[in-house]
CSV table of C-alpha atoms in Angstrom, one decimal:
chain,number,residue,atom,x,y,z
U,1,UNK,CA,65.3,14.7,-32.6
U,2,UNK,CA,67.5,16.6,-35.5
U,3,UNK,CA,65.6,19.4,-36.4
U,4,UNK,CA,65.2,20.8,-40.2
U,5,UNK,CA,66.9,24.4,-40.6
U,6,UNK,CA,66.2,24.8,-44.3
U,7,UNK,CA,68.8,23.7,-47.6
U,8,UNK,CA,71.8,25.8,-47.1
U,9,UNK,CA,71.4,28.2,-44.0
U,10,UNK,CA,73.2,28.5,-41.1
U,11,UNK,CA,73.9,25.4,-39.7
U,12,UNK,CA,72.1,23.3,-42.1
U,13,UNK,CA,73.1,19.7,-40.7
U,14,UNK,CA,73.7,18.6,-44.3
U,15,UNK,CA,76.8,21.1,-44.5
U,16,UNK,CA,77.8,20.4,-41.2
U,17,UNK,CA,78.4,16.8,-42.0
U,18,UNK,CA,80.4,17.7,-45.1
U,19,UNK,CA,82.8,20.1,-42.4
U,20,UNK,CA,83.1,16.8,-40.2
U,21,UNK,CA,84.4,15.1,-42.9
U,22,UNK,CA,86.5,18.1,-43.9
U,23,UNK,CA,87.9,18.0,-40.7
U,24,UNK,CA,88.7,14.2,-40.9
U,25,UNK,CA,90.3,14.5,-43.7
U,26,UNK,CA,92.3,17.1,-42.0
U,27,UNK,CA,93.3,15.1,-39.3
U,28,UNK,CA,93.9,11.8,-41.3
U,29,UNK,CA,96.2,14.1,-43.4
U,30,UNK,CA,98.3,15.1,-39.8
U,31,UNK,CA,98.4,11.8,-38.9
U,32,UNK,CA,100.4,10.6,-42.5
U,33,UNK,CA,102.4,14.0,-41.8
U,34,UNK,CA,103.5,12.8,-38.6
U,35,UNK,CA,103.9,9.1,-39.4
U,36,UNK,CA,106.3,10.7,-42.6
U,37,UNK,CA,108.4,13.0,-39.8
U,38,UNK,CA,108.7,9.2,-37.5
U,39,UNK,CA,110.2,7.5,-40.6
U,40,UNK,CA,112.7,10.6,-40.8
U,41,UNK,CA,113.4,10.4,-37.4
U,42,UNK,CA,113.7,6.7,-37.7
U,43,UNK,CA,116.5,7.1,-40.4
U,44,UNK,CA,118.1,9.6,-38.9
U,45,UNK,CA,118.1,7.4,-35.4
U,46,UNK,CA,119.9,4.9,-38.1
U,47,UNK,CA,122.7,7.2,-38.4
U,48,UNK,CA,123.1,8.8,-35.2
U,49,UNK,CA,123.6,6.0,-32.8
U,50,UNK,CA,123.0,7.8,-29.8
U,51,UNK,CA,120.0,9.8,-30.4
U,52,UNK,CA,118.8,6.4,-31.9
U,53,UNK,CA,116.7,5.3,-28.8
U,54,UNK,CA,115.2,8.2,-28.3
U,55,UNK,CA,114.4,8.9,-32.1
U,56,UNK,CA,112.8,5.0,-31.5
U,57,UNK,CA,110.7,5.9,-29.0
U,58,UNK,CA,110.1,9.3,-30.8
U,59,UNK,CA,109.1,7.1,-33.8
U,60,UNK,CA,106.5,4.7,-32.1
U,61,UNK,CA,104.8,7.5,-30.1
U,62,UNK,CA,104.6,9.4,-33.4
U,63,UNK,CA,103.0,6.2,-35.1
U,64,UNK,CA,100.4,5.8,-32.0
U,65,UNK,CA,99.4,9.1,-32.6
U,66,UNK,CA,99.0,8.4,-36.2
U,67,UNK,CA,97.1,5.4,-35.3
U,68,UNK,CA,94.8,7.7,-32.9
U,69,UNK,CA,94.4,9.9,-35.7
U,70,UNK,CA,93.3,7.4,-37.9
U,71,UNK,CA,90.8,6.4,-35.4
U,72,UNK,CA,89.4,9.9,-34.5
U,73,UNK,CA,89.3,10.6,-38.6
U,74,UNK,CA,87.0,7.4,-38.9
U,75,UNK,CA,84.3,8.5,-36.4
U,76,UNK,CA,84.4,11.8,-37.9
U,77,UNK,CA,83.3,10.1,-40.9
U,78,UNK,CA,80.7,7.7,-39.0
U,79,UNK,CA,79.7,10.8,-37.3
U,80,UNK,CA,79.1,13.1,-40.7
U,81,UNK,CA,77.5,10.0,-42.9
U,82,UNK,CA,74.9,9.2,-39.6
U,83,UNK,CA,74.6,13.8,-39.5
U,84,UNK,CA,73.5,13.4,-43.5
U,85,UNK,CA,71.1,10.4,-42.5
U,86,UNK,CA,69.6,12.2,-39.5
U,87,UNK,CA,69.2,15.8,-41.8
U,88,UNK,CA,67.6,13.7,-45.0
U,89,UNK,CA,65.2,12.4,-42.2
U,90,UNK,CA,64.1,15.7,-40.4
U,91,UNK,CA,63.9,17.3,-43.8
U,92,UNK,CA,61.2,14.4,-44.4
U,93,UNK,CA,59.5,14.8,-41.4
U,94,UNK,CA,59.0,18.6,-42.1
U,95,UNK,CA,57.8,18.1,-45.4
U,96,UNK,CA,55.2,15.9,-43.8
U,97,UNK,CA,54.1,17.6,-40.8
U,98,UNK,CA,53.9,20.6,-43.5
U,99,UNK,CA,51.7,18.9,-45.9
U,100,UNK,CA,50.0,15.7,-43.8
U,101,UNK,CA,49.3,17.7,-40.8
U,102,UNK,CA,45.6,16.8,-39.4
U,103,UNK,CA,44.2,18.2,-35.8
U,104,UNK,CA,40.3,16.3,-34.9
U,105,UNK,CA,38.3,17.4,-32.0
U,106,UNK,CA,35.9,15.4,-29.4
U,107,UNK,CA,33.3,16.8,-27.1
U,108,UNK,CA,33.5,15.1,-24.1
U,109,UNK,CA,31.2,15.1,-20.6
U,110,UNK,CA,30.7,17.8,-18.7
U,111,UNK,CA,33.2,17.9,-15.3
U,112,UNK,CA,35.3,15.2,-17.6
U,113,UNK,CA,39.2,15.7,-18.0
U,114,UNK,CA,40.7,16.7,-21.5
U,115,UNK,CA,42.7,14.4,-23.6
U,116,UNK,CA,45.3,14.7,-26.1
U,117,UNK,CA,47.2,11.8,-28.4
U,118,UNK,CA,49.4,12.0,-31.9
U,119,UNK,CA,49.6,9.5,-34.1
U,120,UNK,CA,53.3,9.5,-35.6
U,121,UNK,CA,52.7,7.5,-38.7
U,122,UNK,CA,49.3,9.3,-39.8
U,123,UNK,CA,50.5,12.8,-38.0
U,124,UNK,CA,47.0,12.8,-36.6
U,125,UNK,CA,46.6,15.1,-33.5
U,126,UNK,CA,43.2,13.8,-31.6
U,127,UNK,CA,42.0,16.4,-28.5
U,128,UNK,CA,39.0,15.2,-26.6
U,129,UNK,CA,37.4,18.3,-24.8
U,130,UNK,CA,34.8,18.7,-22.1
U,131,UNK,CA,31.3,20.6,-22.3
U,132,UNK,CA,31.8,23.8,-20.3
U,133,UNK,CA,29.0,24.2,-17.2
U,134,UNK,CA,25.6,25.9,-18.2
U,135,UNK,CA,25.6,29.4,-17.6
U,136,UNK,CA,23.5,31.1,-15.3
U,137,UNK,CA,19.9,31.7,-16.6
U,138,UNK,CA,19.6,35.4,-17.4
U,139,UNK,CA,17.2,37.6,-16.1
U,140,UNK,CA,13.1,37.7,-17.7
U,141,UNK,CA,13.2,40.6,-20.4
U,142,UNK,CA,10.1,43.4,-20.0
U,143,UNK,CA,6.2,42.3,-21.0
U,144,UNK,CA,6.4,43.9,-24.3
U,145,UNK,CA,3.3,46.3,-24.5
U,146,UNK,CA,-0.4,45.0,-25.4
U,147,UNK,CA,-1.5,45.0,-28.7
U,148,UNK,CA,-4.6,47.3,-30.1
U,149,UNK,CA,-8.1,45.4,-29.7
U,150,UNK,CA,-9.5,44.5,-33.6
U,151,UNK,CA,-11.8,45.6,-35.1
U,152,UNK,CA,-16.1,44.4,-34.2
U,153,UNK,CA,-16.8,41.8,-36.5
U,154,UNK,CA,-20.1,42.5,-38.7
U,155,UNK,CA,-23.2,41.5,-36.9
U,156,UNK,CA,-24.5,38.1,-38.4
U,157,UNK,CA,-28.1,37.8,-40.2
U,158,UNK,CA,-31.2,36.9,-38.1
U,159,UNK,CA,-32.6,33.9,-39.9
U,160,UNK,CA,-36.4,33.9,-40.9
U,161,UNK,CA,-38.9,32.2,-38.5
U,162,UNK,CA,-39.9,29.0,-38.8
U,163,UNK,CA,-43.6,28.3,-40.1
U,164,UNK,CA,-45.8,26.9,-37.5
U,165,UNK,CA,-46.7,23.6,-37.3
U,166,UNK,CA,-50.1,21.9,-37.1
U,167,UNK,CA,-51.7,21.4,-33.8
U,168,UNK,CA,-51.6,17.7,-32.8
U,169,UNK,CA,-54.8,15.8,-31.7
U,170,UNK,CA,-56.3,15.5,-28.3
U,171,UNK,CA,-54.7,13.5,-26.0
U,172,UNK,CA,-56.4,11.0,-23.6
U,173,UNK,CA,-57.1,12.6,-19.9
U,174,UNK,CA,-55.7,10.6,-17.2
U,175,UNK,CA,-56.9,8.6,-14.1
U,176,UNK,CA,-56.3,8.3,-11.2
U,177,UNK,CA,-57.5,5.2,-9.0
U,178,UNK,CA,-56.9,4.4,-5.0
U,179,UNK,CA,-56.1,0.5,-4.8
U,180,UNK,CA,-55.3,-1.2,-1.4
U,181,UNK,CA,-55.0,0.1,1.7
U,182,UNK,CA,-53.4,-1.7,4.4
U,183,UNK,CA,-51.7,-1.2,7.9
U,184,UNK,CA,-47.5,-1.7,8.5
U,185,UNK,CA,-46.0,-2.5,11.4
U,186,UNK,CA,-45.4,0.2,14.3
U,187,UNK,CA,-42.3,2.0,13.3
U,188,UNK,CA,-42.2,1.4,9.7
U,189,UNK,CA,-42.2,4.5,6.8
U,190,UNK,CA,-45.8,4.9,5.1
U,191,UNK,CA,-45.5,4.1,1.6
U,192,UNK,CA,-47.6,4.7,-2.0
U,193,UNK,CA,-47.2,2.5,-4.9
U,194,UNK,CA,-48.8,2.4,-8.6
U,195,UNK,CA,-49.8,-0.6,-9.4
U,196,UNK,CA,-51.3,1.1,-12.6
U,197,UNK,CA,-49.9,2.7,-15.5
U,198,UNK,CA,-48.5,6.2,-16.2
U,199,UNK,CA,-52.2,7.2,-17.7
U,200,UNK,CA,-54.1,5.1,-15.6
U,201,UNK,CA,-52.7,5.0,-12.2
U,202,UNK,CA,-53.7,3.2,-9.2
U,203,UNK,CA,-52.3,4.1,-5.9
U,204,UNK,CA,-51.9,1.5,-3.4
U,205,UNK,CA,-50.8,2.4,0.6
U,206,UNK,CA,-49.4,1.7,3.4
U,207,UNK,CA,-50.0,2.7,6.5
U,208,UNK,CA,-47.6,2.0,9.6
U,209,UNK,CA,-50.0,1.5,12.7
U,210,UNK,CA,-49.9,3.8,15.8
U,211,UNK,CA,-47.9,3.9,18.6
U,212,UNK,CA,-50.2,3.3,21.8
U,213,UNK,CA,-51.2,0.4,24.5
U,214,UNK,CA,-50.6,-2.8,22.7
U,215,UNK,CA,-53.8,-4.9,21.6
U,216,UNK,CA,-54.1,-8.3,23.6
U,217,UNK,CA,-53.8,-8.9,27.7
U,218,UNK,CA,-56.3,-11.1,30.2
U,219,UNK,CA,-57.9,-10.7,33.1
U,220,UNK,CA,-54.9,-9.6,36.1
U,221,UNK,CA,-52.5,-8.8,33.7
U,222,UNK,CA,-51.2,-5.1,33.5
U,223,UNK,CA,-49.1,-3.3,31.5
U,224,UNK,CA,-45.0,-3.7,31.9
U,225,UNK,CA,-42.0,-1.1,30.5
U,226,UNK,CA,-40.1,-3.4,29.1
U,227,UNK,CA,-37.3,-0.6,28.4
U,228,UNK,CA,-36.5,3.0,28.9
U,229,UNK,CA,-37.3,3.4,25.0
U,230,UNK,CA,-41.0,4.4,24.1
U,231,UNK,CA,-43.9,2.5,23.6
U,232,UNK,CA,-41.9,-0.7,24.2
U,233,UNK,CA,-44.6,-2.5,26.3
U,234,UNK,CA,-46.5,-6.0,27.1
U,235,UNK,CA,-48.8,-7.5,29.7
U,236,UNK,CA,-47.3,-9.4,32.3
U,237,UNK,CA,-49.1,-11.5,34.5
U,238,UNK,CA,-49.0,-10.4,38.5
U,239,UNK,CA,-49.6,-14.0,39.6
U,240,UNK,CA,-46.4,-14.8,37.9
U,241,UNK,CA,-42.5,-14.7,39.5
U,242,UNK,CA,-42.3,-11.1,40.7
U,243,UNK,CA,-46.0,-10.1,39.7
U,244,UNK,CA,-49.2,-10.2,42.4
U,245,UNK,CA,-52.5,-10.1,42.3
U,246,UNK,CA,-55.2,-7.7,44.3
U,247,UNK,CA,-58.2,-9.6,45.8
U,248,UNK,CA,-61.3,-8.1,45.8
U,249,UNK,CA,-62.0,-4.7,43.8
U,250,UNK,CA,-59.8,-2.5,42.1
U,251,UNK,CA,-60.5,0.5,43.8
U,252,UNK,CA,-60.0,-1.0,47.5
U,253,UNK,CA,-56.9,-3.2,46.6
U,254,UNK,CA,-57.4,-5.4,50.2
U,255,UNK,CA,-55.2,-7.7,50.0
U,256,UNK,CA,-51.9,-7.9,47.5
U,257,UNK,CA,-50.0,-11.5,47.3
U,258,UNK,CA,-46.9,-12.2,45.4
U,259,UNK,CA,-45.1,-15.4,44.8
U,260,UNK,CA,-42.5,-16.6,46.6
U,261,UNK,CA,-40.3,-18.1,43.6
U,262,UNK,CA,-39.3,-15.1,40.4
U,263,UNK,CA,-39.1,-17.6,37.5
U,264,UNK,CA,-38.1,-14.9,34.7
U,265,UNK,CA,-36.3,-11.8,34.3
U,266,UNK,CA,-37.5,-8.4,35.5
U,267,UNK,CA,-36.0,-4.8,35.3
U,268,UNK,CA,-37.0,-2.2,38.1
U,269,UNK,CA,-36.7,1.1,36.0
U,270,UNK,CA,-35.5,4.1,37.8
U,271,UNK,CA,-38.7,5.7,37.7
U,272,UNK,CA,-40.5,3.0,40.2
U,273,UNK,CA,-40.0,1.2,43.2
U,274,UNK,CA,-41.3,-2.3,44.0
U,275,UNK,CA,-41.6,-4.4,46.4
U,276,UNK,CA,-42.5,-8.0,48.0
U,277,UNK,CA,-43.4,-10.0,51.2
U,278,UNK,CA,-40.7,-12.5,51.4
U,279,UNK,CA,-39.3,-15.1,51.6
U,280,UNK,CA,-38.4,-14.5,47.7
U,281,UNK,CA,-36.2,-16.8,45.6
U,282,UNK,CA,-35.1,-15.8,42.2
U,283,UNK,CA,-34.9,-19.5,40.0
U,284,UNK,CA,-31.7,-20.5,38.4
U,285,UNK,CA,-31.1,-18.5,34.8
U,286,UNK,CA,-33.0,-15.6,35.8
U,287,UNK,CA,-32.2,-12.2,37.1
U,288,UNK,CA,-34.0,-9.0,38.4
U,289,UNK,CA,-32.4,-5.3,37.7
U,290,UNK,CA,-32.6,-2.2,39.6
U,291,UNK,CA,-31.4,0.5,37.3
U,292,UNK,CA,-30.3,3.4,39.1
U,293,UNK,CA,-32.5,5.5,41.2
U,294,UNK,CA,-35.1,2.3,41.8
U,295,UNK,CA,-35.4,0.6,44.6
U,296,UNK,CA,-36.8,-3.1,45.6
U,297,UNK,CA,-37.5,-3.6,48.9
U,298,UNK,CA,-38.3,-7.3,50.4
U,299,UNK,CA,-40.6,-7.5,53.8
């Protein structure tokens, strides 16, 4: 690109195109020179008939050269008028970037890469630039010192007491009645209800009944373990499968019999032994067990 020097310094392109034509002038004026000194030599070839080749051939090279000269003098010219053109042009172009110069800036995402573009009609020079990392956090500055402690505030008024009020009238004394008493199954919790009001109450309980020999049993029944937990009991009949009977008095126990057939399921806990005069059968769907450390021995 021509660049703009300034109007009349050194090497301002707008003389230098007036030198190139200068200069093409120059040459166009050698060129008519040396076409004149051909015609001379021409006529004087005319009238020396020997040299008259030679001044011929003298004549034409002269008159190519003129030609050449011609030529070269023509681009000179081309050359100075395009010069002028290009000068007028960078002399335009200065004025503007002088006047209509404009730079804008973008901030762009950090770790993004920078951008640059010019606008040649508007010269408008755009630069897109990225956020910079975060510096490093500096370091916590002292606890500046504690303040002085204020002043007490002033102690507020006590208000004046309150004038007693009137004593209200006598209430109604309450009762207290006992209502039902009855008697809850073995194992259950004791419990006292009011079936009153709050000023009249009545109280009704109930009682769980004790643990002990359970009520019922006939005659040659005695008293069977059911389980290793307490006071689960019930009579069993020892003419039954498994059970036997004593004949004649307690005390002297004479004879014991047992049936032959056990027709319902018995438990020998480990604290006891048994045993029965056999032949013994035990009937389908029932079973006896011997916990550990019993024993039941068949004779």
């Amino acid at each position: 690109m021509a660049l703009y020097r300034g109007p009349g310094g050194p090497g301002d392109a707008t003389a230098d195109a007036a030198n190139a034509a200068a200069l093409a002038l120059e040459y166009a004026t050698l060129a008519a020179d040396k076409a004149a000194a051909a015609a001379t030599s021409a006529s004087n070839a005319e009238n020396d008939s020997t040299g008259a080749v030679a001044a011929a051939a003298a004549a034409n090279a002269s008159a190519a050269a003129a030609l050449t000269s011609q030529n070269t003098a023509a681009t000179s010219a081309s050359n100075a008028a395009s010069s002028a053109s290009t000068a007028q042009a960078a002399s335009a172009a200065s004025i503007n970037l002088a006047n209509g110069f404009n730079v804008s800036t973008t901030t762009l995402s950090p770790g993004s890469s920078a951008t640059a573009s010019f606008n040649n009609s508007t010269y408008q020079l755009s630069l897109g630039l990225p956020t910079g990392a975060t510096g490093a956090t500096g370091p916590t500055g002292a606890t500046g010192p504690t303040g002085p402690t204020g002043p007490a505030g002033a102690t507020g008024a006590t208000g004046a007491t309150g004038a007693t009020g009137s004593t209200g009238a006598t209430g109604t004394a309450a009762t207290i009645a006992v209502g039902t008493t009855t008697t809850g199954s073995p194992g259950s919790s004791a419990t006292v209800t009011n079936s009153g009001t709050s000023s009249a109450a009545v109280f009704d309980f109930s009682i769980p009944a004790g643990q002990g020999v359970p009520t019922g049993g006939t005659i040659n029944q005695v008293l069977q373990k059911n389980s290793s937990t307490n006071y689960d009991t019930s009579w069993v009949t020892l003419s039954g499968g498994g059970g036997g009977q004593f004949e004649g008095s307690a005390v002297n126990k004479a004879i014991f019999w047992n049936a032959q057939s056990i027709a319902e399921n018995i438990t020998i806990v480990s604290t006891h032994n048994a045993g029965s005069i056999g032949p013994i059968t035990v009937a389908s769907g029932y079973t006896v067990t011997i916990d550990s450390g019993a024993r039941w021995v068949v004779i």
